[in-house]
CSV table of C-alpha atoms in Angstrom, one decimal:
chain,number,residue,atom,x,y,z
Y,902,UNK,CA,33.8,20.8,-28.4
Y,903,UNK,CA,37.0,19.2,-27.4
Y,904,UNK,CA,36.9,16.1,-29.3
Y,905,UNK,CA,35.2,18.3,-32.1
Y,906,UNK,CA,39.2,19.7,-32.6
Y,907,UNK,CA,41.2,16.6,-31.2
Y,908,UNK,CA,42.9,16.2,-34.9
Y,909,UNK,CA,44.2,19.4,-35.1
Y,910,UNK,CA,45.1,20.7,-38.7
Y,911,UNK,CA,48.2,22.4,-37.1
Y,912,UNK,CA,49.0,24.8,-40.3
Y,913,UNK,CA,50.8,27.5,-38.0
Y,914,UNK,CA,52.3,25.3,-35.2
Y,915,UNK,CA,55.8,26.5,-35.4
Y,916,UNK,CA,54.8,29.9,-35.8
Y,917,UNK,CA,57.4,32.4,-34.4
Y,918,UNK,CA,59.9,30.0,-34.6
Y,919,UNK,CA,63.4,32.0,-35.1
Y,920,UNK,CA,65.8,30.9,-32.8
Y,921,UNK,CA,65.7,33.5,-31.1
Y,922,UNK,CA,65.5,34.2,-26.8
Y,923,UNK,CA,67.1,35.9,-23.8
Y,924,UNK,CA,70.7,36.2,-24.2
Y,925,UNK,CA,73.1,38.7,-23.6
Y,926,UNK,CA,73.9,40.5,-26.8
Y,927,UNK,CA,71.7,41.9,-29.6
Y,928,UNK,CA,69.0,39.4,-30.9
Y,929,UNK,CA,70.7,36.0,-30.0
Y,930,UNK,CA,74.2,36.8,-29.9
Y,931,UNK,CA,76.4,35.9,-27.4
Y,932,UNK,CA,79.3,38.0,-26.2
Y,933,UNK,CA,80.8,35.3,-23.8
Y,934,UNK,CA,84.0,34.1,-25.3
Y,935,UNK,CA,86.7,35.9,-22.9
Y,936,UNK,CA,86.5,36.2,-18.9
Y,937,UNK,CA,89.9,38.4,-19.0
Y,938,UNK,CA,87.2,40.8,-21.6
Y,939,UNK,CA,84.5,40.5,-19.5
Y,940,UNK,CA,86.0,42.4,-17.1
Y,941,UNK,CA,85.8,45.9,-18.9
Y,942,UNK,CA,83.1,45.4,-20.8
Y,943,UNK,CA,84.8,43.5,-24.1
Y,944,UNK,CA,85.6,47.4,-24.6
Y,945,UNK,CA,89.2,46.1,-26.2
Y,946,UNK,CA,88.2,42.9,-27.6
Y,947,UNK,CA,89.7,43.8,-31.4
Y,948,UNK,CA,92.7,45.4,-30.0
Y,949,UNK,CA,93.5,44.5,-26.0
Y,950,UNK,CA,96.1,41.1,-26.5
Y,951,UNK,CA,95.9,39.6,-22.8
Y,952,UNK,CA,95.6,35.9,-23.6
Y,953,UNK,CA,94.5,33.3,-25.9
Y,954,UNK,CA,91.1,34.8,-26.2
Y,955,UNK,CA,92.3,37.0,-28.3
Y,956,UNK,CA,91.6,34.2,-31.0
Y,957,UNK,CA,88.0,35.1,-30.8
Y,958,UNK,CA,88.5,38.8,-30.1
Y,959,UNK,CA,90.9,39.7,-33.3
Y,960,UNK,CA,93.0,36.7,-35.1
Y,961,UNK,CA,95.8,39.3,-35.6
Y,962,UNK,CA,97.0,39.8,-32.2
Y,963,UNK,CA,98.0,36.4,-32.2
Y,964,UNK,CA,101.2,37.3,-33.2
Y,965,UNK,CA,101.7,40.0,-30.3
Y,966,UNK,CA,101.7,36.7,-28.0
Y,967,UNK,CA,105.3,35.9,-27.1
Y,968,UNK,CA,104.9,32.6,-26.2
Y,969,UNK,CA,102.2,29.5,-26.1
Y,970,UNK,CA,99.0,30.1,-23.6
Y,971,UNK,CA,95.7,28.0,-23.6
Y,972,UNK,CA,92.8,29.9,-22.2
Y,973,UNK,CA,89.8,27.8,-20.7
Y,974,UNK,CA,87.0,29.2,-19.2
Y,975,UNK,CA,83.3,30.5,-18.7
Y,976,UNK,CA,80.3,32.5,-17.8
Y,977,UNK,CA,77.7,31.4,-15.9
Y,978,UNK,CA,74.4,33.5,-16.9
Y,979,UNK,CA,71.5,33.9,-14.4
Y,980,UNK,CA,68.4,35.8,-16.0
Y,981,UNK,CA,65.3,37.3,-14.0
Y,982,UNK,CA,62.1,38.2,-15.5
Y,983,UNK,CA,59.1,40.7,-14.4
Y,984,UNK,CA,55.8,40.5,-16.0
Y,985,UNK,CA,53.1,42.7,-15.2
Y,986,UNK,CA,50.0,44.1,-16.4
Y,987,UNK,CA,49.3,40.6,-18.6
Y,988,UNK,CA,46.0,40.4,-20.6
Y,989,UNK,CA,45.2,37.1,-22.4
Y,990,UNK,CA,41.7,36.5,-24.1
Y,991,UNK,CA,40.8,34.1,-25.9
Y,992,UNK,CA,38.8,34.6,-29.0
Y,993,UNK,CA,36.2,33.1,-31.3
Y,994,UNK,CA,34.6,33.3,-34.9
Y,995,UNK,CA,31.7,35.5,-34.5
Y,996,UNK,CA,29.6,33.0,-36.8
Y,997,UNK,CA,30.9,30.0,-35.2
Y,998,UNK,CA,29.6,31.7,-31.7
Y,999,UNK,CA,26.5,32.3,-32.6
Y,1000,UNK,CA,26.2,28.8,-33.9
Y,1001,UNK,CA,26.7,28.8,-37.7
Y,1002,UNK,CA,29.1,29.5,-40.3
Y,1003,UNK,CA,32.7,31.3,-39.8
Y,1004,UNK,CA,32.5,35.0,-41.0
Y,1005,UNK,CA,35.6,36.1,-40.5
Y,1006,UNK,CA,35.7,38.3,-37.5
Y,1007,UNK,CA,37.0,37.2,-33.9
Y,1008,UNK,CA,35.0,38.0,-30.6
Y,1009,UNK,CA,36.6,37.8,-27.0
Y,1010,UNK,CA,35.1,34.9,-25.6
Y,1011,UNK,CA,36.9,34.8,-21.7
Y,1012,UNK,CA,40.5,35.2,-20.5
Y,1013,UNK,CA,42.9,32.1,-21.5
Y,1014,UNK,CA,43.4,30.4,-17.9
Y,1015,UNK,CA,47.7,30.4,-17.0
Y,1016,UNK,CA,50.2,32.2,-15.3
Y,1017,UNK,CA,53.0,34.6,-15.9
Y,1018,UNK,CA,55.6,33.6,-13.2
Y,1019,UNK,CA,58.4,34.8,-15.7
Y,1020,UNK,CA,61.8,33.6,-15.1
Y,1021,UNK,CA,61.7,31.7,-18.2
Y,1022,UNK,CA,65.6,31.9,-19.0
Y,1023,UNK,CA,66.7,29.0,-17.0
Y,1024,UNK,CA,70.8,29.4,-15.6
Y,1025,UNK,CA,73.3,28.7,-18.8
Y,1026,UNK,CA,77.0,27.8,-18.4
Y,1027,UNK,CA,78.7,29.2,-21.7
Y,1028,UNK,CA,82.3,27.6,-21.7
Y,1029,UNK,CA,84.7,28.0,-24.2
Y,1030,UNK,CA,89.0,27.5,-25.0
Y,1031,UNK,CA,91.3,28.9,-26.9
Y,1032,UNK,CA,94.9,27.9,-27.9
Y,1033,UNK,CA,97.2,30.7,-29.5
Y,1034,UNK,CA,101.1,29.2,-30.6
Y,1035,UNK,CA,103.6,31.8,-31.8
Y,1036,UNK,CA,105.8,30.0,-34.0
Y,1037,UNK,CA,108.4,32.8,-34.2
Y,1038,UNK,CA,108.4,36.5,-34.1
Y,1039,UNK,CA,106.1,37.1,-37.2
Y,1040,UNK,CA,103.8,34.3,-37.6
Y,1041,UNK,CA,101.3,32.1,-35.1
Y,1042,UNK,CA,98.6,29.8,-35.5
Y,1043,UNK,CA,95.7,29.0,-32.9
Y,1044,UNK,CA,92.3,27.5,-32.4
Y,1045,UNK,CA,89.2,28.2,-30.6
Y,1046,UNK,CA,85.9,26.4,-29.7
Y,1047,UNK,CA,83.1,28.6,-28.6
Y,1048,UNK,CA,79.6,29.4,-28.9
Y,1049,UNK,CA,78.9,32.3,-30.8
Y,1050,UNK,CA,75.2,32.4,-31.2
Y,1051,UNK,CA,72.3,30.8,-28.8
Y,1052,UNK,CA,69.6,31.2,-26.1
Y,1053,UNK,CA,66.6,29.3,-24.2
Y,1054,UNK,CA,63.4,30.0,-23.2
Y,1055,UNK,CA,61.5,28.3,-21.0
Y,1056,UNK,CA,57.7,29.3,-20.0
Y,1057,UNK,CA,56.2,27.3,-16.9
Y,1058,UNK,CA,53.4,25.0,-18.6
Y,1059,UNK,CA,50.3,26.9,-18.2
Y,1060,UNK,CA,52.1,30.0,-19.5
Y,1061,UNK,CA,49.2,32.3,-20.8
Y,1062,UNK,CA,51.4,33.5,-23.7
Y,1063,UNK,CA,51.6,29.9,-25.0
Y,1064,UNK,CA,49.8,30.3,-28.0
Y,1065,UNK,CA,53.0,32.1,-29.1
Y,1066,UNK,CA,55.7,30.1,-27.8
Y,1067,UNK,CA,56.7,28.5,-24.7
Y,1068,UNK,CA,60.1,26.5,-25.4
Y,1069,UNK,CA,62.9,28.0,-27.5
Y,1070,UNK,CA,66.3,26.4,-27.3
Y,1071,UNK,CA,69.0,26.7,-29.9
Y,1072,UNK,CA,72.9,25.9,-29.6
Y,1073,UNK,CA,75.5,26.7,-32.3
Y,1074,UNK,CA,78.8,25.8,-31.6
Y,1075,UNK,CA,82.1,26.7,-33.3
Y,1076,UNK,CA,85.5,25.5,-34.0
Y,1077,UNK,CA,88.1,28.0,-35.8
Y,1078,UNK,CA,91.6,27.4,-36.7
Y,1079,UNK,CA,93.3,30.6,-37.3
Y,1080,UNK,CA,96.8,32.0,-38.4
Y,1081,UNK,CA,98.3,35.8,-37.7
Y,1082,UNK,CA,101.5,37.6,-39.5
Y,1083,UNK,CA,102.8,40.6,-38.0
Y,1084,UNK,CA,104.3,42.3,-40.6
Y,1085,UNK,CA,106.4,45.0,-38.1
Y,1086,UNK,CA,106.1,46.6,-35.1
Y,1087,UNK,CA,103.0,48.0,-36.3
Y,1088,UNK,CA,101.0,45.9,-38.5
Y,1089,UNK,CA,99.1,42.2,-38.0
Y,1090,UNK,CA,97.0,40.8,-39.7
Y,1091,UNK,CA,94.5,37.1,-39.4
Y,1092,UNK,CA,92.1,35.1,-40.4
Y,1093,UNK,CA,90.3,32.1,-39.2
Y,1094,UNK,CA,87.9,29.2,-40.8
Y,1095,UNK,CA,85.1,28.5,-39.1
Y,1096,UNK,CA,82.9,25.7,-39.0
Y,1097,UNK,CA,79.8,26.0,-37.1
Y,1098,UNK,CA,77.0,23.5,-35.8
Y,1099,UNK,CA,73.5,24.5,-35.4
Y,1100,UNK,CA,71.1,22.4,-33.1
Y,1101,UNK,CA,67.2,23.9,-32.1
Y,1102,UNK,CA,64.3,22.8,-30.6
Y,1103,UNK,CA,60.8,25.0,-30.5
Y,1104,UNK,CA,57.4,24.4,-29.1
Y,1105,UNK,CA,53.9,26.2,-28.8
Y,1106,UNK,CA,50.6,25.2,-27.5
Y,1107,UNK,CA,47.6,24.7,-29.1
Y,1108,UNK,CA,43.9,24.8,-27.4
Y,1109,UNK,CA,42.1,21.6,-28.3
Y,1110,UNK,CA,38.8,23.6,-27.7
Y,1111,UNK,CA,37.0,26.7,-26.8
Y,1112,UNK,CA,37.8,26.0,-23.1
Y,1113,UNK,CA,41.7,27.0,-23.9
Y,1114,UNK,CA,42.3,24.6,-20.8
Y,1115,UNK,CA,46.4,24.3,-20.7
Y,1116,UNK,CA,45.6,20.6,-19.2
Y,1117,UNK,CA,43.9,19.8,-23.1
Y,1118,UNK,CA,46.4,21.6,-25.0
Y,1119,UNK,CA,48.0,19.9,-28.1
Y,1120,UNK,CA,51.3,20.4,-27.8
Y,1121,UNK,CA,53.4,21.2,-30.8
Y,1122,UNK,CA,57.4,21.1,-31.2
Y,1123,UNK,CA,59.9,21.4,-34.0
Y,1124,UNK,CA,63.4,20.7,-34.1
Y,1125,UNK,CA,66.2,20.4,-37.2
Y,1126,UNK,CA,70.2,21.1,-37.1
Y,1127,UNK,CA,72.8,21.4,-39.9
Y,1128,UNK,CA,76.1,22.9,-40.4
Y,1129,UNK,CA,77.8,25.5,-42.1
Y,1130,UNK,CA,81.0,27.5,-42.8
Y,1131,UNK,CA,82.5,30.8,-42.5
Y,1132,UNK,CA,85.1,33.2,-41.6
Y,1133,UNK,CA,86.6,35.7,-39.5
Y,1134,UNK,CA,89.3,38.4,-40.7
Y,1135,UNK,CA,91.5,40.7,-38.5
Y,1136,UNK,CA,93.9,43.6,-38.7
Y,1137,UNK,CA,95.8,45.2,-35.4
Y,1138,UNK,CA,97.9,48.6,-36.1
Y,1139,UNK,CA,100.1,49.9,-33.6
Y,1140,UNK,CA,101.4,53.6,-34.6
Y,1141,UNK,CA,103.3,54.3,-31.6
Y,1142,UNK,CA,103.4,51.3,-28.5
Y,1143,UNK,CA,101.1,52.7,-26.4
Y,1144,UNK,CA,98.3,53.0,-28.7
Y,1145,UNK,CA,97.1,49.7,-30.0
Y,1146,UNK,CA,94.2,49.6,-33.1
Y,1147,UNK,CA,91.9,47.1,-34.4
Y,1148,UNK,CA,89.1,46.0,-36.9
Y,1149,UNK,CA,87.7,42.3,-36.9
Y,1150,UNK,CA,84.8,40.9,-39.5
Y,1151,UNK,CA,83.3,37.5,-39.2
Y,1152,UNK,CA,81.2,36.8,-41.7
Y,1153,UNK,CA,77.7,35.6,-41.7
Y,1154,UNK,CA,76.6,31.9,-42.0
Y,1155,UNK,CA,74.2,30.3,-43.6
Y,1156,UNK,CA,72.1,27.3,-42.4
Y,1157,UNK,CA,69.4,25.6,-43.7
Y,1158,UNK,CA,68.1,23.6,-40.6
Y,1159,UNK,CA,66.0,20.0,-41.4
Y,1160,UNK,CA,64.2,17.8,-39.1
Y,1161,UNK,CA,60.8,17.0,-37.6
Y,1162,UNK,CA,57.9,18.6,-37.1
Y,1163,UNK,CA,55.4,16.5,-34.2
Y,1164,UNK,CA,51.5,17.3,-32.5
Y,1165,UNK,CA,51.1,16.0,-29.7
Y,1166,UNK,CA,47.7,15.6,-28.0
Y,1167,UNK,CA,47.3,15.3,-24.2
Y,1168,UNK,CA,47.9,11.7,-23.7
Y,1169,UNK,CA,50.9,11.5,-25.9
Y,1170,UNK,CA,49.5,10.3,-29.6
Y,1171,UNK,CA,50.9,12.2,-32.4
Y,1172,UNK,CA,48.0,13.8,-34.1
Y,1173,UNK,CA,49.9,15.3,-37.0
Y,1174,UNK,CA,54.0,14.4,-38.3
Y,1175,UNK,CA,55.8,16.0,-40.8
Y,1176,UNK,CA,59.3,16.9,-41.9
Y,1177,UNK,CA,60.4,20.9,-41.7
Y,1178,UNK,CA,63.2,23.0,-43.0
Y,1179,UNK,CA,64.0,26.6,-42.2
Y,1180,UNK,CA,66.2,28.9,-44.1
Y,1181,UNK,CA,68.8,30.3,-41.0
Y,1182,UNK,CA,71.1,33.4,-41.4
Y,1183,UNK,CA,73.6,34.6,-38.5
Y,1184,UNK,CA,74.6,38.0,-39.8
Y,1185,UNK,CA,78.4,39.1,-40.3
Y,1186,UNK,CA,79.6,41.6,-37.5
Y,1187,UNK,CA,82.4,44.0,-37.6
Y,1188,UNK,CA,84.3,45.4,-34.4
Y,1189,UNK,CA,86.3,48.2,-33.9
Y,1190,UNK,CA,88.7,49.0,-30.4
Y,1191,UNK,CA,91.0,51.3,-29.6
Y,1192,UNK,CA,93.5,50.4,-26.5
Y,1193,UNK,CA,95.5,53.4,-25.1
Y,1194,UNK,CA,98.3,52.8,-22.6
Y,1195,UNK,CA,97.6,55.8,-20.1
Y,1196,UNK,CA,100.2,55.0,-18.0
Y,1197,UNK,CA,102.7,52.1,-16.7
Y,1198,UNK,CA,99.7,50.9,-14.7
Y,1199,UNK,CA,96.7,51.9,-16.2
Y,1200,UNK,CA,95.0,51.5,-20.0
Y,1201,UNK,CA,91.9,52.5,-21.1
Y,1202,UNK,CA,89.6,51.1,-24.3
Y,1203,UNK,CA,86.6,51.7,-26.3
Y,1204,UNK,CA,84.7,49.7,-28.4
Y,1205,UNK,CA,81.9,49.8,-31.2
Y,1206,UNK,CA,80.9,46.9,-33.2
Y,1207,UNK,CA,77.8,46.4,-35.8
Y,1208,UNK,CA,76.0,43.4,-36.7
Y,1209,UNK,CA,74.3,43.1,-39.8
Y,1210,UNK,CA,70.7,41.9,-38.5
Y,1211,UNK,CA,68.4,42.9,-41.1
Y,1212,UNK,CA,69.1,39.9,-42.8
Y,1213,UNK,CA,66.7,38.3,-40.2
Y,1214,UNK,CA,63.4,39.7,-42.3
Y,1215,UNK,CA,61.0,36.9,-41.9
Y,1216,UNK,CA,60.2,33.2,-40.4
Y,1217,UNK,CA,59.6,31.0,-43.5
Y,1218,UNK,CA,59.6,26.9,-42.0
Y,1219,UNK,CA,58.1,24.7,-45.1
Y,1220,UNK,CA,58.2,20.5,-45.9
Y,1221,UNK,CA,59.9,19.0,-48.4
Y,1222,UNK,CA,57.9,19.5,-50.7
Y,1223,UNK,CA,58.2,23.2,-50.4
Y,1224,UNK,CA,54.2,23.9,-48.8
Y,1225,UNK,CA,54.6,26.5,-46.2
Y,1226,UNK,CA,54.3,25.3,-42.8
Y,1227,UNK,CA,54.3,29.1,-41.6
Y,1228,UNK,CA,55.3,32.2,-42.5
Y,1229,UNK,CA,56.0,35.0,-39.7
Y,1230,UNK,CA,57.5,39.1,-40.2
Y,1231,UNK,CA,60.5,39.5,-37.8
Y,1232,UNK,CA,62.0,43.1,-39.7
Y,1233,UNK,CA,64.7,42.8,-37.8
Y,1234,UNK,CA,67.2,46.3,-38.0
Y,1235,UNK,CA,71.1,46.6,-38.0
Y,1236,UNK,CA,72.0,47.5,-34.4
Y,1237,UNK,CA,75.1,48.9,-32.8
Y,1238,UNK,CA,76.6,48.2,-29.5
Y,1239,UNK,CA,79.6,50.5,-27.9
Y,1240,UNK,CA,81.7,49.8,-24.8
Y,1241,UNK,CA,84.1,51.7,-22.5
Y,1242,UNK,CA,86.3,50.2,-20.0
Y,1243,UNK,CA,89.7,50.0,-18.0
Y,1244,UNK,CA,92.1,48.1,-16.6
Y,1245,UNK,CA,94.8,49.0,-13.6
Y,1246,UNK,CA,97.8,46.9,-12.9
Y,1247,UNK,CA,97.3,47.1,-8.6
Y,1248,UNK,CA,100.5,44.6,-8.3
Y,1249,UNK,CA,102.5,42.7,-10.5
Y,1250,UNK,CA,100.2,39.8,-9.5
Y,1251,UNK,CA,96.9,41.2,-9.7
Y,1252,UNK,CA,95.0,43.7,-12.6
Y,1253,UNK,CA,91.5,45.0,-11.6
Y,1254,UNK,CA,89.2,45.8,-14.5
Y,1255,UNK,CA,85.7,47.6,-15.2
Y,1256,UNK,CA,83.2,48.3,-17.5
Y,1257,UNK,CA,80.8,49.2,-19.2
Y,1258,UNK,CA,78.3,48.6,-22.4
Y,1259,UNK,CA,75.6,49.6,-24.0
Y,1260,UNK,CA,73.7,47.1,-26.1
Y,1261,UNK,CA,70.8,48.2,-28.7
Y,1262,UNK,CA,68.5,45.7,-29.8
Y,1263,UNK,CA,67.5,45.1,-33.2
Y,1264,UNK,CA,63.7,43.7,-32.6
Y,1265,UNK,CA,61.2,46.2,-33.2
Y,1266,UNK,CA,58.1,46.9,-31.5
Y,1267,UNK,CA,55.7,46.0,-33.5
Y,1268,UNK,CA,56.7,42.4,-34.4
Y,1269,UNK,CA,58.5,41.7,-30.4
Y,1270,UNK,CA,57.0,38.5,-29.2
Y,1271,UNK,CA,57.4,36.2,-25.8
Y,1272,UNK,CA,59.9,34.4,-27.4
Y,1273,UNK,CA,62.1,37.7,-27.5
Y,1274,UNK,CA,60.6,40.0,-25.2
Y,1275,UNK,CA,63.8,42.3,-25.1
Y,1276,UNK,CA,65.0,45.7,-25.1
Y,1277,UNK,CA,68.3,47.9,-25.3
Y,1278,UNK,CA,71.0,47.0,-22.7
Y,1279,UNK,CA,73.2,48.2,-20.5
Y,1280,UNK,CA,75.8,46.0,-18.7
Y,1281,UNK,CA,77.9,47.0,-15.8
Y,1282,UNK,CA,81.1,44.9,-15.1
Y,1283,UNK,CA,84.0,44.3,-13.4
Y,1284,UNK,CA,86.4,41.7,-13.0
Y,1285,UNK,CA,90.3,40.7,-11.7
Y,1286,UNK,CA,93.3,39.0,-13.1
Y,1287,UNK,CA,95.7,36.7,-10.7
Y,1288,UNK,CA,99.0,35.4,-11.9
Y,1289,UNK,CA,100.9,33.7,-9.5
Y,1290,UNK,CA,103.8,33.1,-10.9
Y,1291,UNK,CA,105.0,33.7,-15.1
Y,1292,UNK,CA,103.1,30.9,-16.4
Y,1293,UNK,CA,99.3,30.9,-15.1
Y,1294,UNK,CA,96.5,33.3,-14.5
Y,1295,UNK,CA,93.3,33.0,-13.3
Y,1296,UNK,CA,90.7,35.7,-14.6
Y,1297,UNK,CA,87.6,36.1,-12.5
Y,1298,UNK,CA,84.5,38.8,-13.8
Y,1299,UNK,CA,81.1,39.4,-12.6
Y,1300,UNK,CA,78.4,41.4,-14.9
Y,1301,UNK,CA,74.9,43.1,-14.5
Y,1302,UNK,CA,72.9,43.4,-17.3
Y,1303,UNK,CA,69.8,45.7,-17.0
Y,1304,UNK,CA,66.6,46.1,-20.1
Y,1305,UNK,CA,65.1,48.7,-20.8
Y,1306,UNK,CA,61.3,48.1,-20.1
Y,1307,UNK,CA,59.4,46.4,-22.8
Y,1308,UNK,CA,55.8,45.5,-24.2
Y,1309,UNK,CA,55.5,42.7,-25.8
Y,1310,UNK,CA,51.5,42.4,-27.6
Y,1311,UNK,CA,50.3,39.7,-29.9
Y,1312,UNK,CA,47.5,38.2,-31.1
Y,1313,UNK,CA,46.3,35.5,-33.8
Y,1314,UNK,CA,43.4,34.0,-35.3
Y,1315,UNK,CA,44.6,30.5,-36.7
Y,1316,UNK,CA,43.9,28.4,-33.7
Y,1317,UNK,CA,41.1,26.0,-33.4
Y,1318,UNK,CA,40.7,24.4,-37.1
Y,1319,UNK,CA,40.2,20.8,-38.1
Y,1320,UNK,CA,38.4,18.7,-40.3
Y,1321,UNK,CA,34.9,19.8,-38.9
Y,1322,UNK,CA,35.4,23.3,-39.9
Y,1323,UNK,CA,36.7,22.3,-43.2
Y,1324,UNK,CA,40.5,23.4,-42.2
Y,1325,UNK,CA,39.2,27.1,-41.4
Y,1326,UNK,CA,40.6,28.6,-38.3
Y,1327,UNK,CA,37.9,30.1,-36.0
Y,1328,UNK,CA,39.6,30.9,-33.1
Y,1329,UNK,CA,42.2,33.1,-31.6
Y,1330,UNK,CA,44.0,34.0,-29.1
Y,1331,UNK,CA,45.8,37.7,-27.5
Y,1332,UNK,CA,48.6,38.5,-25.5
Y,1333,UNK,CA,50.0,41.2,-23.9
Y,1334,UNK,CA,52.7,41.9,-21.1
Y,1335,UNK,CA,55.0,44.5,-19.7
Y,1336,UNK,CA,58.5,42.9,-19.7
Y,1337,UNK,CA,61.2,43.7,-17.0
Y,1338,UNK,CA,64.8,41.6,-17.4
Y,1339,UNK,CA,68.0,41.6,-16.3
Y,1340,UNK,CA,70.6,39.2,-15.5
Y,1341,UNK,CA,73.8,38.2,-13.9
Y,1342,UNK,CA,77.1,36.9,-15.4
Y,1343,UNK,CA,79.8,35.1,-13.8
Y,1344,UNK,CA,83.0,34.5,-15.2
Y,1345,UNK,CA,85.6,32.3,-14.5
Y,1346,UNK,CA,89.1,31.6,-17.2
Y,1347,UNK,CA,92.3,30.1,-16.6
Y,1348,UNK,CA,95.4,30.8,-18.9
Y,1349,UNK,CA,98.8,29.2,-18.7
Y,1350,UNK,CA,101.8,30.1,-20.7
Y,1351,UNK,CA,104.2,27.3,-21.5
């Protein structure tokens, strides 16, 4: 049976391939751009001007800077997943098992040999800068690189959901030149270009025969990049000085990654080659913070921001000649994510911080798969702020990030086709898991002043 489906016709191999994983923000969304914001949560991130971060946070308050600062830093993530209850079967044309023709309908034939040792989110250094100048009292310019979007999965290799996915890696990176102008004492506003580089990778196994032995697998990967461009707008009002506004869109992007799609069978050939392209969409996101000035020591913020993920319908990868490669239902929802926090001026020198967020995800439960297997989120944090002297600070934050339990249950019935069965699939495979995650962030920024 195993030679019998050694050329693989490999019609669905980059099934559920969004670029999508365990990160720290709603679908892949990343949240790490400011260490100083980390601290309470990013509860002030449109309206709480602390460094050059603020870039990112809201281009406006730029111009509430009184002097030049560059902000370097980042967050070291550390995720942790529990798996339990797993059941994987494999499956098999009911015709085909009984020796003749395929009929249409799958029977269990055994359970699909692997583990579930979870952990698949390997350690991620997110880094990131900022530079913010104030020309004069009204008008500054600045520039950021960061990563706004991204994750990585990694399954150990006998993974029993890997059938569905295994690897996942994707990377955009973004550089934004910006400008602020503070009209008064009251009103700023900004707005920064972005250009943003996409970079993915994506693999999923494929038995090789009804054994579904992980040492015979055919091993199938995609990868592609491009580039694309958009924008970021801010407004900061301040109706009286202890009470600080503000609203930031960035707008979505649109990529349509090319590159390669290769099979590869147990001893390395290529068994199938072919170019791919998949239509890409980060959605646009707008945030809203309030920052109130309780006292000489203390201010508090909250924070609500939206992002616009039902643009993220469907999986449609196809060649260049436009034949669908595969086709996968994501239904992704709009989600919304608040935050509360503080922060308390101990000493001239030093500010403590805390806070905390809640995170809903916009993955549903009928199409969540390994490659996502993620819930809403609450993070605790806290963090601290050092300046030495005028010029230099060092930020330090630590956050815990705790999922709501998940289920995560799939199944498909394309595997196992080749020339002998005329290009039919007649087998399957299911997968099903209780998901437990959480994670660790910590932060590390320096800001100097010149």
């Amino acid at each position: 049976m195993k030679n019998k489906f050694n050329r693989l016709t490999l019609a669905a191999a980059v099934a559920a391939a969004a670029f999508t994983g365990q990160v720290h923000a709603g679908g892949y969304q990343i949240n790490e751009q400011s260490v100083s914001g980390q601290g309470y949560g990013h509860a002030g991130r449109s309206s709480n001007v602390n460094d050059a971060t603020i870039v990112f946070g809201n281009p406006a308050g730029m111009s509430f800077l009184d002097r030049a600062q560059v902000s370097v830093g980042g967050t070291y993530l550390n995720v942790n997943s529990d798996l339990k209850n797993v059941q994987a079967q494999q499956t098999l044309d009911a015709g085909v098992a009984g020796g003749g023709a395929p009929v249409g309908t799958q029977l269990p034939i055994g359970e699909i040999p692997g583990g579930n040792d979870g952990d698949m989110v390997p350690g991620t250094l997110i880094p990131y800068a900022f530079y913010a100048h104030p020309v004069n009292d009204r008008l500054a310019f600045g520039f950021g690189v960061y990563a706004p979007f991204g994750s990585k999965t990694d399954y150990e290799d006998d993974f029993q959901g890997r059938y569905f996915g295994d690897y996942t890696e994707v990377k955009v990176m973004s550089a934004q030149p910006t400008v602020s102008y503070r009209f008064n004492d009251q009103w700023s506003v900004g707005a920064g270009i972005t250009y943003n580089r996409v970079e993915g990778e994506l693999r999923r196994q494929l038995p090789s025969g009804t054994t579904y032995d992980p040492a015979t697998d055919i091993d199938s990967r995609v990868d592609g990049d491009d580039d694309g461009w958009g924008y970021n707008l801010g407004v900061i009002y301040q109706p009286i000085p202890e009470t600080t506004l503000g609203l930031t869109y960035r707008s979505k992007v649109d990529y349509t990654l090319t590159g390669d799609f290769r099979a590869y069978d147990p001893a390395g050939n290529v068994v199938r080659a072919d170019n791919a392209n998949l239509d890409l969409t980060t959605p646009e996101t707008v945030n809203f913070s309030i920052t109130q000035q309780m006292t000489d020591r203390l201010k508090l913020m909250f924070g609500a921001s939206w992002a616009r993920w039902s643009r993220f319908d469907q999986i449609l990868v196809e060649n260049d000649q436009g034949a669908t490669i595969t086709q996968e239902t994501q239904n992704y929802s709009n989600a919304w994510a608040f935050a509360v926090g503080g922060e308390y001026q101990l000493t001239p020198e030093w500010a403590l911080r805390a806070g905390l967020s809640i995170d809903n995800t916009p993955t549903s439960d009928q199409y969540r798969s390994v490659r996502i297997p993620s819930d809403d989120r609450r993070i605790f944090s806290l963090g601290a702020g050092w300046s030495p002297t005028d010029n230099l600070t060092l930020d330090v934050a630590y956050s815990y990030l705790t999922e709501r339990g998940t289920h995560v249950e799939q199944e498909r019935a394309d595997l196992l086709a080749s020339p002998a069965t005329g290009g039919v699939p007649v087998g399957g495979a299911t997968y099903s898991a209780d998901y437990k995650n959480e994670a660790h962030g910590f932060g590390a920024q320096l800001t100097y002043r010149f």
